[in-house]
Amino acid sequence: MANTVDNISKEDWILNTFPEWGTYLNEEIEETEVKDGTVSMWWLGCTGIWLKSAAGTNILCDLWCGTGKRSHGNGQMKKGHQMMRMSGVQKMQPNLRTQPFVIDPFEIKKVDALVVTHIHSDHLDINTAAAVHQNCPTAKFIGPKEVVATWLKWGIPEEKTIIVKPGDEVQVKDIKIVALEAFDRTALVTCEDPAVSLKGKLPQDMDQIAVNYLFETSGGNIYHAGDSHYSNMFAKHGNEHTIDVCLGAYGENPRGITDKVTSVDMLRMAESLNAKVVIPVHYDIWANFMADPKEITELWQFKKDRLKYQFKPFIWQVGGKFTYPTDKDDLEFNFYRGFDDAFSIENDTPFPSFL
């Protein structure tokens, strides 16, 4: 039956439109052959990363396939929300999702491990967990204790899960995953029960709710800081591990809120970790935390000679690929623009000077 305006439904529109990229990126990742001595990764939005090694090992980290606000509701924040606890706010947080879905989770076919940094729902996602569980029967689910507890509640079999705390190492084929301390103070004031008061009490045990990760590969080592704030401990991690690329949760914090790493502290993090490349993530996703990553580049240009920086910033785009060390000297990503086969066949215009 031919399509007409009378037989198109909302369900048709949704299924024909979302995810906006369809399987384009799924296909690209599957078809990519990573060269020896390199490691490739793709930014999936927020802090979601897909890593692929030269041996074909696939690690999925923090892929989030949900949405932010979809209604004004009653205009009030949920009682006990971490932002309310942090700063005594009451008005609803206008955290609209600003990025399209660049990957179809239910078309993921080859994942060796799903790795999650911490308990927040824009990192720990039931849709991703379901897709990996259903499509990748041998995949491991790796995270701190409370992340694993959530997976178990969702129905992930316990034998698929691995609980990690700082200092633990997990070998996934040719990639070693090292769990390290996290510095996410927002996670420490996250408590789902609005009746519970945190005032005057000892904080939660960070090691049970959040970790940072170092992915050690034959092509280079990738440090994923989750939603960590800046910490002096980054220097300890930099002393104890070789870190080639570091990823940090960058954003423009609204008034009275400290939730994301600023441009200055992105540079401090890279310097402390002794990284060679620093990549900001997370600034893309929330309407109320959006920031311009070029600010990081400008500050780096301003400081690099005086402070003798040994690293470079890389400004990515969601859905884009970064290969280390191939791209280590690039400062920005741009998608393939196409049309490199211009005039490979005769063009067809009314006369030669038409365009």
Tab-separated table of C-alpha atoms in Angstrom:
chain	number	residue	atom	x	y	z
A	1	MET	CA	0.000	0.000	0.000
A	2	ALA	CA	1.364	3.411	-0.953
A	3	ASN	CA	2.056	5.815	1.857
A	4	THR	CA	-0.467	8.596	2.341
A	5	VAL	CA	-0.936	11.059	5.160
A	6	ASP	CA	-3.883	8.960	6.321
A	7	ASN	CA	-1.951	5.745	6.976
A	8	ILE	CA	1.182	7.188	8.607
A	9	SER	CA	1.088	6.897	12.397
A	10	LYS	CA	3.265	8.182	15.200
A	11	GLU	CA	4.647	4.645	15.566
A	12	ASP	CA	5.590	4.598	11.864
A	13	TRP	CA	7.417	7.888	12.267
A	14	ILE	CA	9.333	6.682	15.322
A	15	LEU	CA	10.384	3.372	13.788
A	16	ASN	CA	11.389	4.997	10.518
A	17	THR	CA	13.328	7.823	12.168
A	18	PHE	CA	15.024	6.554	15.326
A	19	PRO	CA	17.838	6.008	15.928
A	20	GLU	CA	18.602	8.877	13.583
A	21	TRP	CA	21.748	7.256	12.184
A	22	GLY	CA	20.119	3.852	11.745
A	23	THR	CA	22.866	1.202	11.471
A	24	TYR	CA	25.374	3.485	9.717
A	25	LEU	CA	27.778	3.604	12.662
A	26	ASN	CA	27.160	-0.027	13.623
A	27	GLU	CA	28.309	-1.010	10.133
A	28	GLU	CA	31.341	1.283	10.228
A	29	ILE	CA	32.562	-0.158	13.519
A	30	GLU	CA	32.009	-3.754	12.410
A	31	GLU	CA	33.824	-3.194	9.110
A	32	THR	CA	36.778	-1.274	10.578
A	33	GLU	CA	40.009	-3.248	10.725
A	34	VAL	CA	42.252	-1.637	13.313
A	35	LYS	CA	45.882	-1.649	12.244
A	36	ASP	CA	48.589	-3.217	14.381
A	37	GLY	CA	50.091	-0.789	16.851
A	38	THR	CA	46.929	1.335	17.008
A	39	VAL	CA	43.624	1.427	18.882
A	40	SER	CA	40.401	2.980	17.566
A	41	MET	CA	37.448	4.406	19.419
A	42	TRP	CA	34.166	6.078	18.562
A	43	TRP	CA	32.271	8.661	20.598
A	44	LEU	CA	28.656	7.573	21.077
A	45	GLY	CA	27.450	10.628	23.002
A	46	CYS	CA	27.710	11.701	26.660
A	47	THR	CA	30.662	9.594	27.901
A	48	GLY	CA	29.760	6.594	25.756
A	49	ILE	CA	32.788	5.132	23.995
A	50	TRP	CA	33.351	2.099	21.764
A	51	LEU	CA	36.934	0.794	21.793
A	52	LYS	CA	38.279	-1.640	19.215
A	53	SER	CA	41.735	-3.183	19.244
A	54	ALA	CA	43.897	-4.523	16.428
A	55	ALA	CA	42.923	-8.041	17.530
A	56	GLY	CA	39.243	-7.177	17.052
A	57	THR	CA	38.326	-6.913	20.732
A	58	ASN	CA	35.299	-4.658	21.271
A	59	ILE	CA	34.682	-2.840	24.548
A	60	LEU	CA	31.564	-0.736	25.058
A	61	CYS	CA	31.739	1.843	27.859
A	62	ASP	CA	28.922	3.970	29.324
A	63	LEU	CA	26.637	3.890	26.274
A	64	TRP	CA	23.424	5.687	27.218
A	65	CYS	CA	20.344	5.330	25.036
A	66	GLY	CA	17.848	7.366	27.029
A	67	THR	CA	16.456	10.891	27.061
A	68	GLY	CA	16.401	13.857	29.370
A	69	LYS	CA	13.324	15.962	30.053
A	70	ARG	CA	10.353	15.335	27.765
A	71	SER	CA	7.756	17.457	29.556
A	72	HIS	CA	7.600	20.512	31.782
A	73	GLY	CA	5.659	18.399	34.282
A	74	ASN	CA	4.903	20.315	37.469
A	75	GLY	CA	8.075	22.382	37.085
A	76	GLN	CA	9.614	20.928	40.224
A	77	MET	CA	12.688	18.762	40.710
A	78	LYS	CA	12.236	15.243	41.997
A	79	LYS	CA	12.588	15.211	45.771
A	80	GLY	CA	15.989	13.959	46.862
A	81	HIS	CA	17.623	14.418	43.443
A	82	GLN	CA	21.390	14.819	43.654
A	83	MET	CA	21.226	18.385	42.310
A	84	MET	CA	18.664	19.278	44.977
A	85	ARG	CA	20.910	17.746	47.636
A	86	MET	CA	23.961	19.513	46.188
A	87	SER	CA	22.632	23.051	46.064
A	88	GLY	CA	19.165	23.247	47.598
A	89	VAL	CA	17.398	23.827	44.282
A	90	GLN	CA	13.709	23.119	43.751
A	91	LYS	CA	12.913	24.120	40.176
A	92	MET	CA	13.036	21.358	37.558
A	93	GLN	CA	16.421	20.874	35.893
A	94	PRO	CA	15.993	21.702	32.165
A	95	ASN	CA	18.281	18.885	31.043
A	96	LEU	CA	17.034	18.252	27.519
A	97	ARG	CA	18.986	15.761	25.404
A	98	THR	CA	20.703	17.679	22.596
A	99	GLN	CA	22.401	14.875	20.631
A	100	PRO	CA	20.877	12.374	18.201
A	101	PHE	CA	21.246	8.650	18.697
A	102	VAL	CA	24.229	7.743	16.526
A	103	ILE	CA	24.126	3.984	17.116
A	104	ASP	CA	21.390	1.364	17.239
A	105	PRO	CA	21.974	-0.655	20.426
A	106	PHE	CA	19.790	-3.521	19.255
A	107	GLU	CA	21.910	-3.937	16.121
A	108	ILE	CA	25.101	-4.386	18.160
A	109	LYS	CA	26.475	-7.824	17.370
A	110	LYS	CA	30.053	-8.036	18.598
A	111	VAL	CA	30.768	-6.748	22.089
A	112	ASP	CA	33.162	-8.558	24.400
A	113	ALA	CA	32.418	-6.449	27.471
A	114	LEU	CA	30.032	-3.726	28.579
A	115	VAL	CA	31.894	-1.527	31.055
A	116	VAL	CA	30.172	1.136	33.174
A	117	THR	CA	31.858	3.771	35.317
A	118	HIS	CA	29.136	4.592	37.837
A	119	ILE	CA	25.529	4.473	38.975
A	120	HIS	CA	24.011	7.477	37.191
A	121	SER	CA	21.367	6.645	34.613
A	122	ASP	CA	23.051	8.540	31.746
A	123	HIS	CA	25.876	5.994	32.016
A	124	LEU	CA	24.126	2.890	33.352
A	125	ASP	CA	21.385	2.205	30.813
A	126	ILE	CA	18.817	-0.616	30.721
A	127	ASN	CA	18.447	-0.423	26.920
A	128	THR	CA	22.173	-0.947	26.383
A	129	ALA	CA	22.220	-3.756	28.939
A	130	ALA	CA	19.293	-5.490	27.247
A	131	ALA	CA	20.807	-5.188	23.770
A	132	VAL	CA	24.216	-6.513	24.807
A	133	HIS	CA	22.654	-9.318	26.857
A	134	GLN	CA	20.400	-10.408	24.008
A	135	ASN	CA	22.868	-10.052	21.127
A	136	CYS	CA	26.240	-10.850	22.703
A	137	PRO	CA	25.798	-13.962	24.866
A	138	THR	CA	29.442	-14.179	25.932
A	139	ALA	CA	29.854	-10.487	26.797
A	140	LYS	CA	30.931	-9.621	30.333
A	141	PHE	CA	29.234	-6.862	32.342
A	142	ILE	CA	31.906	-5.011	34.313
A	143	GLY	CA	31.312	-2.312	36.916
A	144	PRO	CA	31.489	-1.340	40.583
A	145	LYS	CA	29.323	-3.143	43.138
A	146	GLU	CA	26.209	-0.969	42.896
A	147	VAL	CA	26.319	-0.924	39.096
A	148	VAL	CA	26.354	-4.718	39.089
A	149	ALA	CA	23.527	-4.742	41.651
A	150	THR	CA	21.410	-2.729	39.209
A	151	TRP	CA	22.217	-5.102	36.351
A	152	LEU	CA	21.174	-8.051	38.511
A	153	LYS	CA	17.909	-6.282	39.352
A	154	TRP	CA	17.307	-5.850	35.618
A	155	GLY	CA	17.810	-9.573	35.017
A	156	ILE	CA	21.428	-9.840	33.851
A	157	PRO	CA	22.651	-13.286	35.007
A	158	GLU	CA	25.168	-13.048	37.833
A	159	GLU	CA	27.660	-15.260	35.990
A	160	LYS	CA	27.924	-12.584	33.277
A	161	THR	CA	28.885	-9.861	35.747
A	162	ILE	CA	32.224	-8.854	37.229
A	163	ILE	CA	32.399	-6.482	40.210
A	164	VAL	CA	35.476	-4.263	40.218
A	165	LYS	CA	36.971	-1.876	42.745
A	166	PRO	CA	40.095	0.303	42.455
A	167	GLY	CA	43.157	-1.855	41.843
A	168	ASP	CA	41.288	-4.693	40.156
A	169	GLU	CA	42.261	-5.843	36.686
A	170	VAL	CA	40.137	-7.743	34.173
A	171	GLN	CA	41.574	-9.242	30.992
A	172	VAL	CA	39.176	-9.160	28.035
A	173	LYS	CA	40.988	-10.903	25.195
A	174	ASP	CA	43.927	-8.615	24.358
A	175	ILE	CA	42.682	-5.602	26.381
A	176	LYS	CA	43.448	-5.235	30.079
A	177	ILE	CA	40.867	-3.205	31.985
A	178	VAL	CA	42.253	-1.596	35.138
A	179	ALA	CA	39.797	-0.128	37.655
A	180	LEU	CA	41.020	3.024	39.412
A	181	GLU	CA	39.651	5.446	41.979
A	182	ALA	CA	36.841	7.737	40.845
A	183	PHE	CA	36.365	11.320	42.016
A	184	ASP	CA	32.674	11.861	41.314
A	185	ARG	CA	31.370	13.811	44.302
A	186	THR	CA	27.959	14.141	42.654
A	187	ALA	CA	27.642	10.359	42.933
A	188	LEU	CA	28.316	10.649	46.657
A	189	VAL	CA	25.181	12.758	47.127
A	190	THR	CA	23.045	10.468	44.976
A	191	CYS	CA	20.424	8.646	47.020
A	192	GLU	CA	17.146	7.445	45.536
A	193	ASP	CA	15.193	7.640	48.816
A	194	PRO	CA	13.981	11.227	49.318
A	195	ALA	CA	13.246	10.442	52.973
A	196	VAL	CA	16.961	9.899	53.645
A	197	SER	CA	18.954	12.938	54.763
A	198	LEU	CA	22.696	12.997	54.101
A	199	LYS	CA	23.438	16.019	56.274
A	200	GLY	CA	25.978	15.312	59.008
A	201	LYS	CA	26.543	11.718	57.896
A	202	LEU	CA	29.598	9.994	56.478
A	203	PRO	CA	29.405	9.807	52.664
A	204	GLN	CA	28.905	6.603	50.711
A	205	ASP	CA	31.864	4.428	49.801
A	206	MET	CA	32.898	5.789	46.398
A	207	ASP	CA	34.563	2.506	45.458
A	208	GLN	CA	31.187	0.748	45.473
A	209	ILE	CA	29.385	3.231	43.244
A	210	ALA	CA	32.009	4.581	40.825
A	211	VAL	CA	35.403	3.791	39.301
A	212	ASN	CA	37.593	5.249	36.585
A	213	TYR	CA	39.082	2.890	34.001
A	214	LEU	CA	42.339	2.459	32.180
A	215	PHE	CA	42.073	0.380	29.016
A	216	GLU	CA	45.516	-1.018	28.211
A	217	THR	CA	45.845	-2.014	24.546
A	218	SER	CA	48.665	-2.839	22.161
A	219	GLY	CA	48.020	0.481	20.417
A	220	GLY	CA	47.924	2.723	23.491
A	221	ASN	CA	46.287	3.205	26.878
A	222	ILE	CA	42.945	5.012	27.223
A	223	TYR	CA	41.917	6.568	30.559
A	224	HIS	CA	38.180	7.067	31.074
A	225	ALA	CA	37.408	9.353	34.003
A	226	GLY	CA	33.649	8.825	33.982
A	227	ASP	CA	32.063	11.841	35.678
A	228	SER	CA	35.023	12.496	37.965
A	229	HIS	CA	35.697	16.027	39.131
A	230	TYR	CA	39.284	17.241	39.229
A	231	SER	CA	41.367	15.540	41.924
A	232	ASN	CA	44.976	15.682	43.078
A	233	MET	CA	44.872	11.885	42.759
A	234	PHE	CA	45.060	12.186	38.981
A	235	ALA	CA	48.787	12.780	39.491
A	236	LYS	CA	49.056	9.490	41.391
A	237	HIS	CA	47.352	7.670	38.530
A	238	GLY	CA	49.725	9.377	36.122
A	239	ASN	CA	52.711	8.252	38.185
A	240	GLU	CA	51.589	4.650	38.386
A	241	HIS	CA	50.314	4.079	34.842
A	242	THR	CA	51.205	4.957	31.284
A	243	ILE	CA	48.306	7.011	29.928
A	244	ASP	CA	48.173	8.004	26.282
A	245	VAL	CA	44.648	9.411	25.952
A	246	CYS	CA	42.391	10.701	28.729
A	247	LEU	CA	38.666	11.419	28.516
A	248	GLY	CA	36.969	13.785	30.948
A	249	ALA	CA	33.389	14.935	31.596
A	250	TYR	CA	33.523	18.593	30.547
A	251	GLY	CA	30.713	21.100	30.840
A	252	GLU	CA	29.579	24.587	31.786
A	253	ASN	CA	28.236	24.289	35.329
A	254	PRO	CA	25.102	26.341	36.057
A	255	ARG	CA	25.080	28.744	38.980
A	256	GLY	CA	25.464	26.966	42.332
A	257	ILE	CA	26.327	23.598	40.724
A	258	THR	CA	29.642	21.736	40.554
A	259	ASP	CA	29.056	18.680	38.411
A	260	LYS	CA	31.361	18.857	35.371
A	261	VAL	CA	35.070	19.523	34.845
A	262	THR	CA	35.854	23.038	33.623
A	263	SER	CA	38.207	23.888	30.759
A	264	VAL	CA	41.004	24.801	33.174
A	265	ASP	CA	40.684	21.527	35.044
A	266	MET	CA	40.578	19.518	31.818
A	267	LEU	CA	44.090	20.821	31.166
A	268	ARG	CA	45.111	20.160	34.763
A	269	MET	CA	43.795	16.598	34.500
A	270	ALA	CA	45.791	15.910	31.336
A	271	GLU	CA	48.950	17.374	32.837
A	272	SER	CA	48.538	15.393	36.075
A	273	LEU	CA	47.901	12.133	34.225
A	274	ASN	CA	50.966	12.671	32.005
A	275	ALA	CA	48.627	12.074	29.071
A	276	LYS	CA	49.546	12.771	25.466
A	277	VAL	CA	45.997	13.631	24.341
A	278	VAL	CA	43.041	15.004	26.308
A	279	ILE	CA	39.511	14.673	24.930
A	280	PRO	CA	36.477	16.409	26.488
A	281	VAL	CA	33.189	14.502	26.436
A	282	HIS	CA	29.752	14.859	28.092
A	283	TYR	CA	29.420	18.575	27.207
A	284	ASP	CA	27.389	17.561	24.178
A	285	ILE	CA	24.391	15.935	25.788
A	286	TRP	CA	22.605	18.205	28.275
A	287	ALA	CA	21.061	21.498	27.193
A	288	ASN	CA	21.798	23.111	30.564
A	289	PHE	CA	25.470	22.026	30.703
A	290	MET	CA	26.522	22.649	27.111
A	291	ALA	CA	29.949	24.221	26.674
A	292	ASP	CA	32.242	25.160	23.806
A	293	PRO	CA	35.218	22.755	23.785
A	294	LYS	CA	37.214	25.237	21.716
A	295	GLU	CA	37.701	27.067	25.009
A	296	ILE	CA	39.997	24.184	26.018
A	297	THR	CA	42.017	24.573	22.828
A	298	GLU	CA	42.299	28.337	23.309
A	299	LEU	CA	43.502	27.942	26.900
A	300	TRP	CA	45.955	25.250	25.800
A	301	GLN	CA	47.347	27.578	23.119
A	302	PHE	CA	47.634	30.346	25.707
A	303	LYS	CA	49.471	28.198	28.286
A	304	LYS	CA	51.304	25.457	26.412
A	305	ASP	CA	54.619	27.217	25.814
A	306	ARG	CA	54.922	28.744	29.246
A	307	LEU	CA	53.881	25.591	31.110
A	308	LYS	CA	55.639	23.226	28.676
A	309	TYR	CA	52.567	21.079	28.136
A	310	GLN	CA	53.421	17.637	26.794
A	311	PHE	CA	49.878	16.911	25.619
A	312	LYS	CA	47.435	18.171	23.014
A	313	PRO	CA	43.655	18.601	23.187
A	314	PHE	CA	41.439	16.869	20.652
A	315	ILE	CA	37.965	18.227	19.942
A	316	TRP	CA	35.758	15.357	18.822
A	317	GLN	CA	32.283	15.064	17.316
A	318	VAL	CA	29.689	12.520	18.388
A	319	GLY	CA	29.751	9.541	16.045
A	320	GLY	CA	33.328	10.306	15.050
A	321	LYS	CA	36.323	7.990	15.149
A	322	PHE	CA	39.665	8.614	16.861
A	323	THR	CA	42.660	6.310	16.319
A	324	TYR	CA	45.714	6.451	18.533
A	325	PRO	CA	48.521	7.143	17.756
A	326	THR	CA	47.504	7.947	14.154
A	327	ASP	CA	45.438	10.994	15.154
A	328	LYS	CA	47.462	12.107	18.181
A	329	ASP	CA	48.587	15.375	16.578
A	330	ASP	CA	45.143	16.376	15.302
A	331	LEU	CA	43.408	19.143	17.224
A	332	GLU	CA	39.914	18.664	15.782
A	333	PHE	CA	37.745	15.996	14.205
A	334	ASN	CA	35.777	16.463	11.022
A	335	PHE	CA	33.545	13.916	9.346
A	336	TYR	CA	34.510	12.607	5.925
A	337	ARG	CA	33.089	15.170	3.524
A	338	GLY	CA	32.722	12.884	0.513
A	339	PHE	CA	32.764	13.834	-3.170
A	340	ASP	CA	36.414	12.895	-3.608
A	341	ASP	CA	35.294	11.083	-6.779
A	342	ALA	CA	34.066	14.287	-8.418
A	343	PHE	CA	34.064	13.971	-12.216
A	344	SER	CA	34.952	10.289	-12.100
A	345	ILE	CA	32.090	10.006	-14.580
A	346	GLU	CA	30.781	12.642	-16.970
A	347	ASN	CA	28.509	15.127	-15.264
A	348	ASP	CA	25.022	15.875	-16.549
A	349	THR	CA	24.135	19.574	-16.651
A	350	PRO	CA	22.476	21.671	-19.369
A	351	PHE	CA	25.815	23.230	-20.374
A	352	PRO	CA	29.401	23.161	-18.984
A	353	SER	CA	29.249	26.449	-17.110
A	354	PHE	CA	25.845	25.737	-15.523
A	355	LEU	CA	27.439	25.359	-12.084
